Every structure is written in structure tokens, then in C-alpha cells.
Amino acid sequence: MTAAISHLPRMVTYGLTGTVTKVVGLTVSVTGFPAPLGAVCAIQREAGETVDAEVIGFRDEETLLLAYGNLGGVRRGQKVTLTQSDPGVRVGERLLGRVMDARGRFLDGLPVPPLPHRVPLHADPIPPLKRPRISEPLGTGVRVIDGLLTCGQGQRMGIFAGSGVGKSTLLGQIARYSTADINVVILVGERGREVREFLDRDLGKEGLARSVVVCATGDEPALVRLRAAYVGTAIAEHFRESGRNVLLVMDSVTRFALAQREIGLAAGEPPATRGYPPSVFALLPRLLERSGRSEKGSITGLYTVLVEGDDANEPISDTVRGILDGHIMLSRSLAHQAHWPAIDMLASISRSMNDIVPPEHKAAAESLRQMQAAYRQAEDLISVGAYQAGTNPLVDTALRMRDPVLSYLRQGSHEHQPLSQSIDGLKKLAQMREQLSARVPGKKD
């Protein structure tokens, strides 16, 4: 009896109808429609067709909706019908290799596969005391990440980049060559042209075969772009609970935040930091905390952030960096030098690396960081020929090792390096430094 009563509020919402009273911009106001927040409904059009919409808020006696499509043909007095009070998505093994939109519809033209399970879009994150510690590394196939920014299974990393510095190429490379069992790729707000390019050029057939791609292009309504992030995360959670190690790639968190800004402002929220309403900063941790390890499997999250004007301290970048377990900064300066991937290793960090790598790996990574930091401090003097050999022994060593270090940090987009080989290469560089330092300890050449 108690169980039946607990389900009563959800049951009675089905069959609800209301009436359109006004449309202001993209927001539809409906009276006599007490549907729950997040519910999906159908708005009748003049020609008899319907357009789907979602409940985004309430104002006085009105329920506020945002549509998933074009509002053309909607007028005052049209009927609104509740169709789904608890949004979800159907999942199953046959999702692998498929491309779908934020509504769960397949975009690749192939037959709809049988999907036996349904999961909610808005699941709760794993409770903190039920999260096992991150203990195993995840190989990405990219030397500089595996060696110097080692990522663990269940870790959440941010890739911070401006436009045009190789972000999508790096994501595709990681998705192709990572040691994860399954990839879930979420493309939020991408240009339509770039979707095909990412699938064919960056992800490739090899990567797509073990991936699920969820796409919402930039011309689609804000609700669709927002929903894509939840659909992809829900799919990743399903595979994690089946015992898999999942790599969740989301491009990008910034466009997710921009979509929520549109929705929040349409619902009447006041603009706060740089025009972002408070709901943006409430939704970000709720979404990002859903990845991580569980007692059955793991979701390793790679979330890209578009750095506005190359300012890494703008509100979304600063907030996301505080939520995640590490960040990879892509440098426009390195990109201009044709240094690929354009990862600024001195500005990047993996907060879980010290817990998942042995001491000799950690020492080798610190050795390379020290050389890079010393070289950068003296770079201006070196570039104008004013540096005198023997002034700083560490700079002298960094100069001698400049070519092998750059060779290690650079890697072609279709070049694959296993995790063990990346670590061995890093240790060889550390040994080379020790040999050079022992040969000329602080003396001038």
C-alpha cells in the first residue's frame, strides 16, 4: 500500500492537459497544466501537428515551456498534453557504433536496434563513500598525457582550449587509442560540418566501432543541446553499471553552460556572473559528478572547455577547473609553432597521478618538468643569444636535451604509443639528464 501511495503523484500526472496563453520569445506559457519540472509535453499546432516541449519553470499560475522544435503554427488557446513525466533514454549493447541525437533518434540511417533497457536522464551521482579510490591508470595513447599527466580510470579531466588549437583532433586520438572498453562521445553545439569531420577524420571507423556518439548541433534549440549532455551521461552510466570501463568525452561544457543560460534567462532567472544565471553553476557539478568509479565499473570523463578569449579564469573555466580532478591546457603559442598536441605541460596537472604511478615514474615526470620550467625561464635570453653557458646547470642540461624532449612531447594525430612505452621513454629522458649532469656538474662547457 505504501509503495502504491509513493507512486501516486507520478501516476496522476499522465493525461494532463493545459491551454496555451501566450508565447514570448521561445517561452510558451500554459494554464491549467501542473506538470512536474522536466516533463515532456506536446503542443498542438494550427495544422494539427504537434511540437514537443519541456517544462522549465513556473510563474504564478502558469507553467513555462521551451520547445524542442519550431513554434510556428502555435497560437493562444492551443491544447498542451503531457507525454512523459520522467524523461529517459533506451540503452543496450546495440548502441555501439551508432550516432544518435539528443532525443534518442538515430542519425546514421541504419535500422533502429532492439534496446531492452531504459534509464533516467537525471540520475543521482554515486554517493561519496561508495566511490572506490582511483587506483589504475587509463592509457590514452598520447605520450605527453600518459607520461606527465597520467589519467586514472574514473578520473575527470578537463581539456581547456581556445578555438583552433587541436582540441577535436586530440579528443579523436584519445577515443581511438585509449584502453577504455567503450567510448561515449557527446558533441554539444558543434557546427554541422564539424560533426561529419569528427566522425570520419578524428574518430575514424576504428574509434566509432566501440563508441556511442550523441550529437546536438549549434542550430538546435537550447533544450536539445542541454539534453544531449544528459543522454550521453545516462548511456555511460548504463555501461558502467554493466561492469565496463567507459571513456566519456564531452565537447564542450561551455556550450552546455550557454544552453542553460538561454533556458534560465527565458524562465526569468536574473543574470549573475557575466550574464550566467545561478542555475548554470548549480547544474555543472550535478552533471560532472555523475562520472567516476563505482563498485562495478568506471566512467573516465574528458570534458572540454572553450576558453573565452584565451582567458582561463573566465567564470565557466574557473568553475569547471575547481570541480574536476585535473586539467590539460592547450596553448595557442605551441599551436602556432606546429607543436602537436599543443599541450602546455607546465600549466597542466593530473590530481590523481601521484596515487596511481610508481615512484620512479613520478620522479621521471618531475625531472622533465624541471627542465622545461628552467628552459622557459631562460627562453628570452636564449632566443636573443644573451644566455651564457654555465650560468645555470639545469638550463645547460635543458639546452642539450632540447631535441629529445621535444621529440617526446610531440606526436602525430594518428601515432599510437602504448602506456608502457610512454613511461619507458620518460625514464630514458630522466637517465639522460642524470648522465649529462654527472658529466658537467655546474661547470661551463
Short mmCIF file of C-alpha atoms in Angstrom, two decimals, residues 40-391:
data_model
loop_
_atom_site.label_atom_id
_atom_site.label_comp_id
_atom_site.label_asym_id
_atom_site.label_seq_id
_atom_site.Cartn_x
_atom_site.Cartn_y
_atom_site.Cartn_z
CA VAL A 40 7.95 16.46 -21.77
CA CYS A 41 4.69 17.50 -23.42
CA ALA A 42 3.19 18.03 -26.88
CA ILE A 43 1.87 21.43 -28.04
CA GLN A 44 -0.87 21.34 -30.68
CA ARG A 45 -0.23 23.35 -33.84
CA GLU A 46 -2.72 25.03 -36.15
CA ALA A 47 -2.31 22.37 -38.86
CA GLY A 48 -2.96 19.53 -36.42
CA GLU A 49 0.67 18.57 -35.91
CA THR A 50 2.41 18.82 -32.56
CA VAL A 51 5.76 20.13 -31.35
CA ASP A 52 7.44 18.64 -28.28
CA ALA A 53 8.39 20.89 -25.38
CA GLU A 54 9.75 20.62 -21.85
CA VAL A 55 8.66 22.22 -18.59
CA ILE A 56 11.37 24.65 -17.45
CA GLY A 57 9.65 26.57 -14.66
CA PHE A 58 6.55 28.19 -13.23
CA ARG A 59 5.33 31.76 -12.90
CA ASP A 60 2.25 32.47 -10.78
CA GLU A 61 -0.43 30.10 -12.15
CA GLU A 62 1.37 29.50 -15.43
CA THR A 63 3.65 26.64 -16.45
CA LEU A 64 6.57 27.70 -18.65
CA LEU A 65 7.66 25.52 -21.57
CA LEU A 66 10.53 25.58 -24.04
CA ALA A 67 10.06 23.77 -27.33
CA TYR A 68 12.37 21.19 -28.90
CA GLY A 69 11.46 22.49 -32.36
CA ASN A 70 9.91 25.35 -34.31
CA LEU A 71 6.93 27.09 -32.67
CA GLY A 72 5.42 28.11 -35.99
CA GLY A 73 1.68 27.41 -36.03
CA VAL A 74 1.23 27.61 -32.24
CA ARG A 75 -1.45 30.09 -31.14
CA ARG A 76 -3.27 31.09 -27.98
CA GLY A 77 -5.79 28.50 -26.85
CA GLN A 78 -3.99 25.50 -28.35
CA LYS A 79 -4.03 22.29 -26.32
CA VAL A 80 -0.94 21.03 -24.48
CA THR A 81 -0.74 17.35 -23.45
CA LEU A 82 1.70 15.67 -21.07
CA THR A 83 3.56 12.82 -22.78
CA GLN A 84 6.39 11.92 -20.39
CA SER A 85 6.78 12.98 -16.79
CA ASP A 86 10.08 11.14 -16.17
CA PRO A 87 12.45 11.61 -19.16
CA GLY A 88 14.67 8.67 -20.04
CA VAL A 89 16.56 7.00 -22.88
CA ARG A 90 16.63 3.42 -24.13
CA VAL A 91 20.01 1.69 -23.95
CA GLY A 92 21.63 -1.63 -24.81
CA GLU A 93 24.69 -3.27 -26.35
CA ARG A 94 23.47 -2.49 -29.87
CA LEU A 95 24.19 1.20 -29.33
CA LEU A 96 27.88 0.64 -30.09
CA GLY A 97 28.92 2.12 -33.42
CA ARG A 98 25.79 4.28 -33.67
CA VAL A 99 25.23 8.03 -33.92
CA MET A 100 22.11 9.48 -32.30
CA ASP A 101 20.58 12.84 -31.46
CA ALA A 102 19.54 14.21 -28.09
CA ARG A 103 16.05 12.72 -28.43
CA GLY A 104 17.42 9.19 -28.87
CA ARG A 105 16.77 9.11 -32.63
CA PHE A 106 19.46 7.57 -34.84
CA LEU A 107 21.14 9.85 -37.40
CA ASP A 108 23.21 7.30 -39.32
CA GLY A 109 20.38 5.94 -41.46
CA LEU A 110 20.75 2.39 -40.15
CA PRO A 111 17.85 0.33 -38.74
CA VAL A 112 16.75 1.02 -35.17
CA PRO A 113 18.30 -1.71 -32.99
CA PRO A 114 16.50 -3.52 -30.16
CA LEU A 115 17.32 -1.73 -26.91
CA PRO A 116 15.97 -3.69 -23.93
CA HIS A 117 16.73 -1.23 -21.11
CA ARG A 118 15.56 2.28 -20.20
CA VAL A 119 17.50 4.59 -17.89
CA PRO A 120 16.56 8.01 -16.47
CA LEU A 121 18.24 11.12 -17.83
CA HIS A 122 18.72 12.73 -14.43
CA ALA A 123 20.20 10.03 -12.19
CA ASP A 124 21.83 10.89 -8.87
CA PRO A 125 25.64 10.84 -8.66
CA ILE A 126 27.35 8.00 -6.79
CA PRO A 127 27.41 8.71 -3.03
CA PRO A 128 30.91 9.79 -1.95
CA LEU A 129 31.54 6.86 0.39
CA LYS A 130 30.55 4.36 -2.30
CA ARG A 131 33.19 5.61 -4.72
CA PRO A 132 36.28 3.36 -4.73
CA ARG A 133 39.61 5.18 -4.88
CA ILE A 134 41.19 5.69 -8.27
CA SER A 135 43.99 3.15 -8.44
CA GLU A 136 44.52 2.08 -12.06
CA PRO A 137 45.87 4.24 -14.91
CA LEU A 138 43.99 4.68 -18.17
CA GLY A 139 46.17 4.66 -21.27
CA THR A 140 45.21 7.38 -23.74
CA GLY A 141 47.79 6.59 -26.44
CA VAL A 142 49.16 10.15 -26.17
CA ARG A 143 52.73 10.24 -24.75
CA VAL A 144 52.61 13.60 -23.01
CA ILE A 145 49.36 12.71 -21.21
CA ASP A 146 50.32 9.14 -20.26
CA GLY A 147 53.80 10.14 -19.13
CA LEU A 148 53.34 13.55 -17.50
CA LEU A 149 49.58 13.84 -16.83
CA THR A 150 48.68 10.22 -16.18
CA CYS A 151 44.91 9.78 -16.01
CA GLY A 152 43.26 7.14 -13.81
CA GLN A 153 40.21 5.03 -14.50
CA GLY A 154 37.30 7.04 -13.09
CA GLN A 155 39.12 10.37 -13.10
CA ARG A 156 37.57 13.53 -14.53
CA MET A 157 39.90 15.68 -16.62
CA GLY A 158 39.23 18.98 -18.33
CA ILE A 159 40.74 19.98 -21.67
CA PHE A 160 40.88 23.78 -21.77
CA ALA A 161 41.43 25.36 -25.15
CA GLY A 162 40.59 28.29 -27.36
CA SER A 163 39.28 27.73 -30.84
CA GLY A 164 41.53 26.17 -33.46
CA VAL A 165 44.26 24.67 -31.27
CA GLY A 166 43.62 20.98 -31.96
CA LYS A 167 41.03 20.11 -29.33
CA SER A 168 38.84 17.89 -31.54
CA THR A 169 41.87 16.16 -33.04
CA LEU A 170 43.19 15.33 -29.57
CA LEU A 171 39.79 14.00 -28.46
CA GLY A 172 39.53 11.78 -31.52
CA GLN A 173 43.06 10.47 -30.96
CA ILE A 174 42.29 9.56 -27.35
CA ALA A 175 38.99 7.92 -28.28
CA ARG A 176 40.71 5.79 -30.95
CA TYR A 177 43.62 4.58 -28.85
CA SER A 178 42.55 4.64 -25.20
CA THR A 179 42.46 1.43 -23.16
CA ALA A 180 38.82 2.01 -22.15
CA ASP A 181 36.28 -0.69 -23.04
CA ILE A 182 33.71 1.72 -24.51
CA ASN A 183 33.66 5.38 -25.60
CA VAL A 184 30.65 7.66 -25.22
CA VAL A 185 31.17 10.86 -27.22
CA ILE A 186 28.87 13.85 -26.65
CA LEU A 187 29.00 16.69 -29.17
CA VAL A 188 27.16 19.73 -27.83
CA GLY A 189 26.63 22.76 -30.05
CA GLU A 190 29.04 21.69 -32.79
CA ARG A 191 28.77 23.13 -36.29
CA GLY A 192 27.01 20.68 -38.59
CA ARG A 193 30.02 20.42 -40.89
CA GLU A 194 32.32 19.50 -37.99
CA VAL A 195 30.22 16.52 -36.92
CA ARG A 196 30.97 14.59 -40.11
CA GLU A 197 34.62 15.67 -39.98
CA PHE A 198 34.97 14.46 -36.40
CA LEU A 199 33.39 11.09 -37.19
CA ASP A 200 35.39 10.44 -40.36
CA ARG A 201 38.71 12.17 -39.72
CA ASP A 202 39.22 12.32 -35.94
CA LEU A 203 37.30 9.32 -34.58
CA GLY A 204 37.56 7.05 -37.62
CA LYS A 205 36.00 3.64 -38.18
CA GLU A 206 38.15 2.03 -35.51
CA GLY A 207 37.07 4.50 -32.86
CA LEU A 208 33.41 4.57 -33.91
CA ALA A 209 33.13 0.76 -33.73
CA ARG A 210 33.48 0.88 -29.93
CA SER A 211 31.76 4.22 -29.39
CA VAL A 212 28.32 5.72 -28.96
CA VAL A 213 28.05 9.27 -30.34
CA VAL A 214 25.35 11.69 -29.16
CA CYS A 215 25.13 14.87 -31.21
CA ALA A 216 23.27 18.19 -30.92
CA THR A 217 24.38 20.83 -33.39
CA GLY A 218 24.59 24.54 -32.69
CA ASP A 219 21.47 25.38 -34.72
CA GLU A 220 19.23 23.24 -32.49
CA PRO A 221 17.27 24.72 -29.56
CA ALA A 222 18.98 25.15 -26.21
CA LEU A 223 16.91 22.36 -24.66
CA VAL A 224 18.18 19.87 -27.23
CA ARG A 225 21.79 20.90 -26.66
CA LEU A 226 21.32 20.57 -22.91
CA ARG A 227 19.58 17.23 -23.22
CA ALA A 228 22.45 15.78 -25.30
CA ALA A 229 24.76 16.00 -22.28
CA TYR A 230 22.26 14.14 -20.09
CA VAL A 231 21.57 11.47 -22.71
CA GLY A 232 25.27 10.72 -23.20
CA THR A 233 25.92 10.65 -19.46
CA ALA A 234 22.98 8.29 -18.88
CA ILE A 235 24.29 5.92 -21.58
CA ALA A 236 27.76 5.96 -19.99
CA GLU A 237 26.24 5.17 -16.59
CA HIS A 238 24.43 2.14 -18.06
CA PHE A 239 27.67 0.69 -19.43
CA ARG A 240 29.49 1.43 -16.17
CA GLU A 241 26.89 -0.47 -14.18
CA SER A 242 27.37 -3.42 -16.55
CA GLY A 243 30.98 -3.63 -15.37
CA ARG A 244 32.76 -1.68 -18.16
CA ASN A 245 35.44 0.96 -18.02
CA VAL A 246 33.90 3.81 -20.03
CA LEU A 247 35.61 6.84 -21.53
CA LEU A 248 33.09 9.72 -21.59
CA VAL A 249 34.13 12.56 -23.91
CA MET A 250 32.04 15.73 -23.88
CA ASP A 251 32.70 18.61 -26.25
CA SER A 252 32.01 21.03 -24.76
CA VAL A 253 30.97 22.03 -21.24
CA THR A 254 30.98 25.67 -22.29
CA ARG A 255 28.20 25.13 -24.85
CA PHE A 256 26.26 23.16 -22.23
CA ALA A 257 26.52 26.20 -19.93
CA LEU A 258 25.48 28.56 -22.74
CA ALA A 259 22.41 26.41 -23.42
CA GLN A 260 21.42 26.53 -19.75
CA ARG A 261 21.96 30.29 -19.77
CA GLU A 262 19.39 30.61 -22.57
CA ILE A 263 16.94 28.43 -20.67
CA GLY A 264 17.48 30.15 -17.33
CA LEU A 265 17.03 33.64 -18.78
CA ALA A 266 13.91 32.51 -20.65
CA ALA A 267 12.49 31.18 -17.37
CA GLY A 268 13.04 34.55 -15.71
CA GLU A 269 16.25 33.93 -13.76
CA PRO A 270 18.34 37.04 -13.06
CA PRO A 271 21.69 37.23 -14.86
CA ALA A 272 24.59 36.93 -12.43
CA THR A 273 28.27 36.45 -13.29
CA ARG A 274 28.91 37.70 -16.85
CA GLY A 275 25.28 37.11 -17.74
CA TYR A 276 25.14 33.49 -16.47
CA PRO A 277 22.16 32.82 -14.16
CA PRO A 278 22.70 30.91 -10.89
CA SER A 279 21.26 27.67 -12.32
CA VAL A 280 24.31 27.26 -14.59
CA PHE A 281 26.66 26.98 -11.62
CA ALA A 282 24.24 24.61 -9.87
CA LEU A 283 23.93 22.26 -12.85
CA LEU A 284 27.64 21.94 -13.63
CA PRO A 285 28.65 19.91 -10.53
CA ARG A 286 25.48 17.82 -10.75
CA LEU A 287 26.41 16.77 -14.28
CA LEU A 288 30.16 16.36 -13.82
CA GLU A 289 29.86 14.41 -10.55
CA ARG A 290 27.96 11.64 -12.33
CA SER A 291 31.19 10.30 -13.82
CA GLY A 292 33.74 8.42 -11.72
CA ARG A 293 34.25 4.92 -10.33
CA SER A 294 31.55 2.71 -8.90
CA GLU A 295 31.79 -0.74 -7.33
CA LYS A 296 31.07 -2.26 -10.76
CA GLY A 297 32.90 -0.15 -13.32
CA SER A 298 34.15 3.33 -14.08
CA ILE A 299 33.47 6.43 -16.17
CA THR A 300 36.59 8.41 -17.01
CA GLY A 301 35.42 11.87 -18.04
CA LEU A 302 37.19 14.12 -20.53
CA TYR A 303 35.35 17.45 -20.65
CA THR A 304 36.45 20.21 -22.99
CA VAL A 305 36.09 23.86 -22.08
CA LEU A 306 36.23 26.65 -24.67
CA VAL A 307 38.41 29.31 -23.10
CA GLU A 308 36.83 32.65 -23.94
CA GLY A 309 39.45 34.99 -25.34
CA ASP A 310 42.16 32.55 -24.10
CA ASP A 311 41.24 33.67 -20.56
CA ALA A 312 41.44 30.57 -18.36
CA ASN A 313 39.90 32.47 -15.44
CA GLU A 314 36.56 33.32 -17.04
CA PRO A 315 33.57 32.02 -14.97
CA ILE A 316 32.89 28.67 -16.68
CA SER A 317 36.57 27.74 -16.96
CA ASP A 318 37.24 28.66 -13.35
CA THR A 319 34.20 26.75 -12.06
CA VAL A 320 34.87 23.59 -14.08
CA ARG A 321 38.56 23.57 -13.14
CA GLY A 322 37.54 23.55 -9.47
CA ILE A 323 35.15 20.62 -9.96
CA LEU A 324 37.37 18.30 -12.00
CA ASP A 325 40.34 16.14 -10.96
CA GLY A 326 42.83 17.77 -13.29
CA HIS A 327 43.16 19.95 -16.34
CA ILE A 328 45.02 19.85 -19.66
CA MET A 329 45.74 23.29 -21.08
CA LEU A 330 46.18 23.64 -24.84
CA SER A 331 48.43 26.53 -25.85
CA ARG A 332 47.82 28.72 -28.88
CA SER A 333 51.51 29.63 -28.86
CA LEU A 334 52.51 25.98 -29.21
CA ALA A 335 49.91 25.50 -31.95
CA HIS A 336 51.47 28.39 -33.88
CA GLN A 337 54.80 26.53 -33.68
CA ALA A 338 53.19 23.38 -35.17
CA HIS A 339 53.78 21.64 -31.83
CA TRP A 340 51.11 18.91 -31.75
CA PRO A 341 49.41 18.11 -29.48
CA ALA A 342 49.63 21.70 -28.26
CA ILE A 343 49.62 20.73 -24.56
CA ASP A 344 51.25 23.18 -22.17
CA MET A 345 52.59 20.61 -19.70
CA LEU A 346 53.69 23.23 -17.16
CA ALA A 347 50.17 24.68 -16.94
CA SER A 348 48.50 21.25 -16.80
CA ILE A 349 48.10 18.83 -13.92
CA SER A 350 46.55 15.47 -13.08
CA ARG A 351 45.48 15.45 -9.43
CA SER A 352 45.26 11.66 -9.32
CA MET A 353 48.65 10.94 -10.90
CA ASN A 354 50.60 10.64 -7.65
CA ASP A 355 48.21 7.94 -6.42
CA ILE A 356 48.39 5.70 -9.48
CA VAL A 357 52.03 5.80 -10.68
CA PRO A 358 55.11 4.21 -9.07
CA PRO A 359 57.81 6.47 -7.52
CA GLU A 360 60.24 6.08 -10.43
CA HIS A 361 57.58 7.26 -12.91
CA LYS A 362 56.75 10.24 -10.72
CA ALA A 363 60.45 11.14 -10.38
CA ALA A 364 61.00 10.94 -14.15
CA ALA A 365 57.98 13.20 -14.79
CA GLU A 366 59.23 15.74 -12.24
CA SER A 367 62.67 15.69 -13.87
CA LEU A 368 61.22 16.60 -17.26
CA ARG A 369 59.01 19.30 -15.73
CA GLN A 370 62.05 20.86 -14.02
CA MET A 371 63.96 21.02 -17.29
CA GLN A 372 61.02 22.53 -19.16
CA ALA A 373 60.49 25.12 -16.40
CA ALA A 374 64.18 26.08 -16.39
CA TYR A 375 64.23 26.43 -20.17
CA ARG A 376 61.10 28.59 -20.18
CA GLN A 377 62.53 30.94 -17.55
CA ALA A 378 65.65 31.48 -19.66
CA GLU A 379 63.88 31.36 -23.04
CA ASP A 380 64.04 35.10 -23.69
CA LEU A 381 67.78 35.19 -23.04
CA ILE A 382 68.33 32.10 -25.17
CA SER A 383 66.31 33.48 -28.10
CA VAL A 384 68.42 36.67 -28.30
CA GLY A 385 71.74 34.85 -27.70
CA ALA A 386 72.34 36.50 -24.33
CA TYR A 387 72.44 33.33 -22.24
CA GLN A 388 75.95 32.30 -21.16
CA ALA A 389 76.59 28.57 -20.85
CA GLY A 390 77.48 27.60 -17.29
CA THR A 391 75.24 30.24 -15.69
#
